[in-house]
XYZ file of C-alpha atoms in Angstrom:
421
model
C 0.000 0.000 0.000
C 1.284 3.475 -0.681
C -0.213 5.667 2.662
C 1.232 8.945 3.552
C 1.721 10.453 7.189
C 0.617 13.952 7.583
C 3.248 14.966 10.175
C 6.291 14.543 11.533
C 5.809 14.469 15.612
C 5.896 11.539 17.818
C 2.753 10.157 16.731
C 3.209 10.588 12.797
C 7.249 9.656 13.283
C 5.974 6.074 14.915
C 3.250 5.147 12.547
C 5.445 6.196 9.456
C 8.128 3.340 10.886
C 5.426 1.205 11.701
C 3.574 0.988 8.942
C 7.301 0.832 7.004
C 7.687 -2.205 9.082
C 5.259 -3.717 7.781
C 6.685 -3.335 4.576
C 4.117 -0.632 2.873
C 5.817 2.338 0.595
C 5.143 5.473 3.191
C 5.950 9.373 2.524
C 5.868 11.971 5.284
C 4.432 14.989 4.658
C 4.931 17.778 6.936
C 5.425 21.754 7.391
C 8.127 21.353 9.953
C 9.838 19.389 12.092
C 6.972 18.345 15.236
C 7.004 19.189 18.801
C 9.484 16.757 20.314
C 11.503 19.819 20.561
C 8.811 20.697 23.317
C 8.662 17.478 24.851
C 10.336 16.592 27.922
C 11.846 13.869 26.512
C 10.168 11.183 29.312
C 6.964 9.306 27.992
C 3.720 10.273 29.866
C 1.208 7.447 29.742
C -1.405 8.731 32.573
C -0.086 10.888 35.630
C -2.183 12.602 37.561
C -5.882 11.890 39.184
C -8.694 14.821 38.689
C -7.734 15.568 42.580
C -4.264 15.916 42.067
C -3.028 13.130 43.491
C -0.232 10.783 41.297
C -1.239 7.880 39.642
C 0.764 4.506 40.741
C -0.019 1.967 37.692
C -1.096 4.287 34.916
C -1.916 0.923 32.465
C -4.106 -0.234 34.752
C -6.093 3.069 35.574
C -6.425 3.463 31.772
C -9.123 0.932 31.786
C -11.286 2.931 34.511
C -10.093 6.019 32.882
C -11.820 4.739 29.724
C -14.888 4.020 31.419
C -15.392 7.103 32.993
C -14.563 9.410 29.814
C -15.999 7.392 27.018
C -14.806 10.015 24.898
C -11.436 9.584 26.028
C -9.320 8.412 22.923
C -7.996 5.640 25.698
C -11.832 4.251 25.432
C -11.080 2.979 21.776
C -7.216 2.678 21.512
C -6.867 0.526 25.136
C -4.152 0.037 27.735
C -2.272 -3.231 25.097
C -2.019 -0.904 22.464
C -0.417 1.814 24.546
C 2.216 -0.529 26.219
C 3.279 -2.115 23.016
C 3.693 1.656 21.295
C 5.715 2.931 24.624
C 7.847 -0.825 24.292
C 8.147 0.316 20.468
C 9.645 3.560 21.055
C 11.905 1.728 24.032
C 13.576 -1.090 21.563
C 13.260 1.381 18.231
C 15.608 4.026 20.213
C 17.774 2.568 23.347
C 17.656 5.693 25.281
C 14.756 4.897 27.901
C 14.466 2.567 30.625
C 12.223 0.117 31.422
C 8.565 0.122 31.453
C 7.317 -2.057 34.562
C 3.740 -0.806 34.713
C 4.231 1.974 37.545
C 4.748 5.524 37.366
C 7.808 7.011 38.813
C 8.657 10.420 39.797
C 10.535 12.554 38.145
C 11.943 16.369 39.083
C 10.988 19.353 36.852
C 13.155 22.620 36.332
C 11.389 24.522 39.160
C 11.695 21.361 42.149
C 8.348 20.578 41.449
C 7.781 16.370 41.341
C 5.660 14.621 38.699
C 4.732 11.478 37.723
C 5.738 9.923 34.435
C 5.464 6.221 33.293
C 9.457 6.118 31.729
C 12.495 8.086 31.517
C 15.510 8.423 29.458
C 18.344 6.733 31.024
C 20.258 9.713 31.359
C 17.404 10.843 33.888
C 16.787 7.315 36.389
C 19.784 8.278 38.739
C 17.280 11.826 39.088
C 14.033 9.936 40.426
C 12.736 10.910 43.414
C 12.547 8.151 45.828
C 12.331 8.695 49.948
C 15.775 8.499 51.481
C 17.786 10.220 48.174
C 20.299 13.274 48.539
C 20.695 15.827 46.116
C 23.289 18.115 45.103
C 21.503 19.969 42.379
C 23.732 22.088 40.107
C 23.177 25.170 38.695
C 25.002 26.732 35.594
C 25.640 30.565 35.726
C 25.558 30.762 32.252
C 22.115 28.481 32.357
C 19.272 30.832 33.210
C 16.603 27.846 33.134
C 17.555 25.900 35.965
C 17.258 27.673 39.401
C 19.369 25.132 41.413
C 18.601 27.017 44.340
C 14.479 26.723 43.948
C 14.973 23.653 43.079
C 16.345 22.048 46.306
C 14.114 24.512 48.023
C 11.203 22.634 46.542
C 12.593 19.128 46.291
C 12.853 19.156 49.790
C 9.784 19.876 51.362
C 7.822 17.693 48.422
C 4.824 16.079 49.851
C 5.411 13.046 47.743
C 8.969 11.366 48.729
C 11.035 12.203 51.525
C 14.578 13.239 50.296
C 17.106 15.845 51.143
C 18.136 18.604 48.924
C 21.268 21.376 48.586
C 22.532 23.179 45.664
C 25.635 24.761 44.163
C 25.923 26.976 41.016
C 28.995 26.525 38.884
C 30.373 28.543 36.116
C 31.109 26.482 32.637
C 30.550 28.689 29.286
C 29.861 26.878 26.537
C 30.869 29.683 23.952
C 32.275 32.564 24.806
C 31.571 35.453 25.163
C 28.166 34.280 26.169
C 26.523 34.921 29.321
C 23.344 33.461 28.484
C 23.728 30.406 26.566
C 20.725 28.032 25.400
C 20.443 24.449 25.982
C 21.293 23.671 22.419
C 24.548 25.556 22.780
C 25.499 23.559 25.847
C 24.708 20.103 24.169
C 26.954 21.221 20.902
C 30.122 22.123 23.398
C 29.444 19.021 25.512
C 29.257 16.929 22.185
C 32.433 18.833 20.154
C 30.054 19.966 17.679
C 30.037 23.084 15.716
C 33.767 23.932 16.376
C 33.246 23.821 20.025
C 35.865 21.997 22.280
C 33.767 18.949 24.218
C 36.381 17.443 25.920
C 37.966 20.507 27.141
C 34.341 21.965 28.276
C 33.444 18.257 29.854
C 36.785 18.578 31.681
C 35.744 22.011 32.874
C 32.632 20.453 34.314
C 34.270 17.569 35.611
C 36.608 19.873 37.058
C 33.871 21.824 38.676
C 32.309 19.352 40.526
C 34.479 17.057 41.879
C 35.245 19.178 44.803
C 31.646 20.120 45.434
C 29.969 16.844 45.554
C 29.643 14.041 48.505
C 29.916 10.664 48.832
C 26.187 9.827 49.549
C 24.923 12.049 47.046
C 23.116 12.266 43.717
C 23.941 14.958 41.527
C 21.334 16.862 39.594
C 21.885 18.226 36.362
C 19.657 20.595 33.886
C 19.084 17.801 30.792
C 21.457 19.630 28.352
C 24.280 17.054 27.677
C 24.868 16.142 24.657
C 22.902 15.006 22.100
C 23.852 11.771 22.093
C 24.534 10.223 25.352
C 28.578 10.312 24.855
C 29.219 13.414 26.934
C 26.419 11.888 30.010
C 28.270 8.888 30.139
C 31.976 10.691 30.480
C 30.749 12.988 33.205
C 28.739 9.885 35.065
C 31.523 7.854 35.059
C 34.192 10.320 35.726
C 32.188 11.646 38.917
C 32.175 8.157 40.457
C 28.031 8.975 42.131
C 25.241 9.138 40.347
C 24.183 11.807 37.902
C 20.919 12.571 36.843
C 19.346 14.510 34.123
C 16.350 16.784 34.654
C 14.186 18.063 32.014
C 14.030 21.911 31.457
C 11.764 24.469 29.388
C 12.115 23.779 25.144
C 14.517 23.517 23.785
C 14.482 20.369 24.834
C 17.542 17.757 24.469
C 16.070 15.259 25.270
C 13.243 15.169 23.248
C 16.016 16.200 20.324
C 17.194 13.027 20.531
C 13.906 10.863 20.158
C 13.462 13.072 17.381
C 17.022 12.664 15.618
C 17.099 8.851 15.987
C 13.519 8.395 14.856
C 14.229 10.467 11.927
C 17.409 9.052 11.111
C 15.264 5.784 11.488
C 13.046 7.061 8.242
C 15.935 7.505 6.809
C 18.177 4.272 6.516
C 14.090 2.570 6.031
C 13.710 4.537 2.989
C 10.968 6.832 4.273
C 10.907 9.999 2.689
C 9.750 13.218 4.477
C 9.136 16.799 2.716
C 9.544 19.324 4.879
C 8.331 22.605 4.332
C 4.724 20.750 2.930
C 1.580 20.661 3.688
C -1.595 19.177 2.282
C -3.947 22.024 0.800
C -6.886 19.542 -0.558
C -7.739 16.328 -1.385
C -9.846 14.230 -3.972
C -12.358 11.398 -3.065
C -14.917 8.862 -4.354
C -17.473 9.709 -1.487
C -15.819 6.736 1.449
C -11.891 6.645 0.343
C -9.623 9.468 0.093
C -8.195 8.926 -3.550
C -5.432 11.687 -4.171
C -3.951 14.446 -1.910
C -2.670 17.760 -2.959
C 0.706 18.688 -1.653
C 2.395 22.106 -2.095
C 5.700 22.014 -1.969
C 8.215 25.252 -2.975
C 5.551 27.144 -4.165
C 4.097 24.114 -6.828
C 1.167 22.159 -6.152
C 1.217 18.058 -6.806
C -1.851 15.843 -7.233
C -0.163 12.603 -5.334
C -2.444 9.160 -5.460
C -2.799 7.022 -1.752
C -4.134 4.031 -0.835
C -4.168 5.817 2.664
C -3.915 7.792 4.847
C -2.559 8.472 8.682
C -3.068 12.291 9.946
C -0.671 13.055 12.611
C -1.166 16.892 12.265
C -1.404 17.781 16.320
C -4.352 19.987 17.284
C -5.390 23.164 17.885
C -1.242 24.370 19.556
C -0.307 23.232 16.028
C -2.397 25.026 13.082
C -4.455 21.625 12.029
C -7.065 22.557 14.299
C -8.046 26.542 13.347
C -9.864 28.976 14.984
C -10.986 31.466 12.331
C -11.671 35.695 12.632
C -15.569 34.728 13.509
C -14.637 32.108 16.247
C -15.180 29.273 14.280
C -13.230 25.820 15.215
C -12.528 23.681 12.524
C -9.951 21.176 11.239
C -7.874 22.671 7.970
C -7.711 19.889 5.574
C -10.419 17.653 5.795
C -12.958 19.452 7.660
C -13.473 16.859 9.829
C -16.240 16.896 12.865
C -15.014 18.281 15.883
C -15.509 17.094 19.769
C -15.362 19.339 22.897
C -15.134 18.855 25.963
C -16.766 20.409 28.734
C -15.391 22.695 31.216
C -14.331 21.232 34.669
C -16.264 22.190 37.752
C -14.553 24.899 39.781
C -12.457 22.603 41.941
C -10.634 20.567 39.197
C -10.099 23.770 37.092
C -7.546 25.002 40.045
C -5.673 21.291 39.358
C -5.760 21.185 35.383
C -6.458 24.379 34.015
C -8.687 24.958 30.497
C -9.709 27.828 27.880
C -13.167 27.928 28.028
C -15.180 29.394 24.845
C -18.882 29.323 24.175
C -19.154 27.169 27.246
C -16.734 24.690 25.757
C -13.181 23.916 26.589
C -11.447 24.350 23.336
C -8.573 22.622 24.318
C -9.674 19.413 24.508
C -11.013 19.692 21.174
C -10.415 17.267 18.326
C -11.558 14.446 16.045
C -13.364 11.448 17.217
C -12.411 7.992 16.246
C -13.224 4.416 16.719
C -10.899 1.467 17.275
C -9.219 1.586 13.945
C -8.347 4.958 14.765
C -11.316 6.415 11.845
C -12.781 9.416 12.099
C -16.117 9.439 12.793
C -19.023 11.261 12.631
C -22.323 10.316 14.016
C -20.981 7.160 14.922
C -20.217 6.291 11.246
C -16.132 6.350 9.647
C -16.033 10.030 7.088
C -13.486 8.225 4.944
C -12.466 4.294 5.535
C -8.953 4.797 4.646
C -7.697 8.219 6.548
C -6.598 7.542 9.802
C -6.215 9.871 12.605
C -3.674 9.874 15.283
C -2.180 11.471 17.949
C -2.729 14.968 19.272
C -5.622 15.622 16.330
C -7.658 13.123 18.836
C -10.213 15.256 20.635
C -11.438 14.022 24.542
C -8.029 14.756 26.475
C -6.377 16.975 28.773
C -3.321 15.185 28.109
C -1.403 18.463 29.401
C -2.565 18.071 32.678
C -3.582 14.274 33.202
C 0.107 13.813 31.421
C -1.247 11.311 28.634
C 0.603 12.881 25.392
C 3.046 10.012 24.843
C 0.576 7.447 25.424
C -1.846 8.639 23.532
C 0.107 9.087 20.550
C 1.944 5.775 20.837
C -1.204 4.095 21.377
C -3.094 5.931 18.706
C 0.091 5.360 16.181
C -0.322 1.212 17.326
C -4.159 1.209 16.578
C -3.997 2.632 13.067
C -1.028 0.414 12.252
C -2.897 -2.324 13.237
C -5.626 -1.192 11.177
C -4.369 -1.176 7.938
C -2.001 -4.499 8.508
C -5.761 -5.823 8.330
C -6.757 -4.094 5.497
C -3.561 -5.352 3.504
């Protein structure tokens, strides 16, 4: 089958190797690069409760999730299809660790603790677990990691019982920068881009070795490398353990799902164009027949046998909100789902955008188990399938569900069309 992948995020990155797995002839087609660049790198299956509280086994509660919220996309992808998308992404790119079924707990870049279902291995020595000491570590020429507030809040977290101090060292990545971006400090930690990264790992190494006890954990901002080279040379030449913890975009971490999944498409013969976009499309009333691509300025007329709609939602352009306040999807003009604001207690918890007494946020397309849009309860096209954050029925923001439900979602619709083959 020849199917093409509109988008080039987690969700439209997975199906396309999928799908390529399963030996069908897939394009990409997508404006830009996606949003792993925003990610945190970890993968979010289900995190938090309505009430706040952290969820322990987030497989498990994805079954009572599903039957409360029936509009949930979790209803009609399902807890196997999840776990065998986050195992994908685990054995497809060797940077995570493993996936027992529990949430862990993971630091942010303000000493705030959340729950996430698995973590790079860069960040498991960073896990907050009762008993742990921190040295967290500042960089003076880092302005996104208050090491200070950090160990602040670590320590008086409600959820674990650790101890937490904090130094702040000084390490410039390119001079004469005093304010240097986390991409900056992965090229100097790597040697990329003319930069030094064994004289600027030294300097680190350097650093630290005077600053940091015995019984400690040290606590990094997640900006080494991108690969893991330069994490394993300061790990190892520190002799405790060193964890990474994710900061605000650019993100490293999620950089690197995003280079090895699209070097991935690459040596599998998967071609993306960048700087595309679908404009229209051609049908014979139930299957999607032709799309029409611009590219440079040119318009193509391309024939599919199918295809998988990774877009993203409403943060991404797919989902637009026009001059009049109308909410519609671009291409297809698919039906749309809302969601309906929170009462007044769980709106202090998760937060929403409430217009015309609907929470436009949580808007998106419905599907059904083979991940088809629907409307009325009955598939708008049999062969376009929709995936990821173009799914409407989530706050996966706030209930941290974005990785799952585009794994999941990416799983489903590959499954889909290996029946249809």
């Amino acid at each position: 089958m020849r199917i093409v992948v509109i988008g080039a995020g987690l969700a439209g990155l997975a199906t396309a190797l999928m799908l390529r797995e399963d030996g069908h002839n897939v394009d990409i087609v997508t404006r830009g690069i996606g949003g792993l660049g925003l990610s945190s790198g970890t993968l979010d299956v289900y995190g938090w409760h309505n009430n706040g509280r952290p969820i322990d086994k987030p497989y498990e509660a994805i079954d009572q999730l599903a039957s409360e919220q029936p509009e949930h996309p979790y209803a009609v992808i399902g807890k196997d299809a999840v776990r065998a998308g986050v195992d994908w992404l685990r054995e497809t790119t060797g940077l995570f660790a493993e996936n027992p079924g529990t949430n862990v707990l993971i630091p942010t870049a303000i000493g705030a603790v959340r729950p996430t279902a698995v973590v790079q291995n860069t960040m498991t020595p960073a896990l907050v677990e009762d008993g742990k000491k921190y040295l967290v570590v500042g960089i003076k020429q880092f302005r996104d990691f208050p090491a200070q507030f950090i160990a602040d809040n670590l320590a008086r977290t409600p959820l674990a019982n650790v101890e937490a101090r904090s130094v702040t060292v000084n390490l410039q990545a390119r001079k004469p920068e005093a304010d240097s971006t986390g991409t900056t400090f992965a090229r100097a930690l790597d040697g990329t881009a003319g930069l030094d990264g064994p004289k600027t790992r030294d300097a680190l190494l350097g650093e630290l070795r005077s600053l940091v006890q015995p019984d400690e954990t040290i606590l990094l901002p997640a900006i080494l490398g991108f690969s893991t080279d330069a994490y394993d040379e300061i790990a190892s030449g520190l002799g405790v353990p060193v964890g990474e913890v994710p900061v605000p975009p650019p993100s490293i971490p999620g950089r690197r799902i995003n280079d090895l999944l699209t070097n991935q498409t690459r040596r599998m013969r998967v071609d993306i164009s960048l700087n595309a976009q679908v404009i229209g499309f051609e049908s014979d009333g139930s299957r999607i027949t032709t799309l029409k691509v611009q590219r440079a300025g040119r318009v193509t007329t391309e024939k599919v046998d199918a295809v998988v709609y990774a877009g993203g939602g409403l943060e991404s352009g797919t989902i637009e909100r026009d001059s009049y306040g109308n909410i519609r999807e671009r291409v297809f003009d698919l039906p749309l789902i809302f969601m309906d604001p929170e009462d007044e207690q769980a709106k202090t918890v998760t937060g929403e955008v409430v217009v015309d007494d609907k929470d436009i946020f949580g808007c998106g397309v419905k599907v059904n188990g083979a991940m088809l849009p629907l409307a009325d309860g009955t598939p708008v096209y049999d062969n376009l399938h929709c995936v990821g954050s173009l799914l409407g029925g989530a706050r996966a923001w706030s209930e941290k569900s974005g990785e799952g439900i585009a794994l999941g979602s990416a799983v489903a619709a590959t499954r889909a069309l290996r029946k249809k083959d």
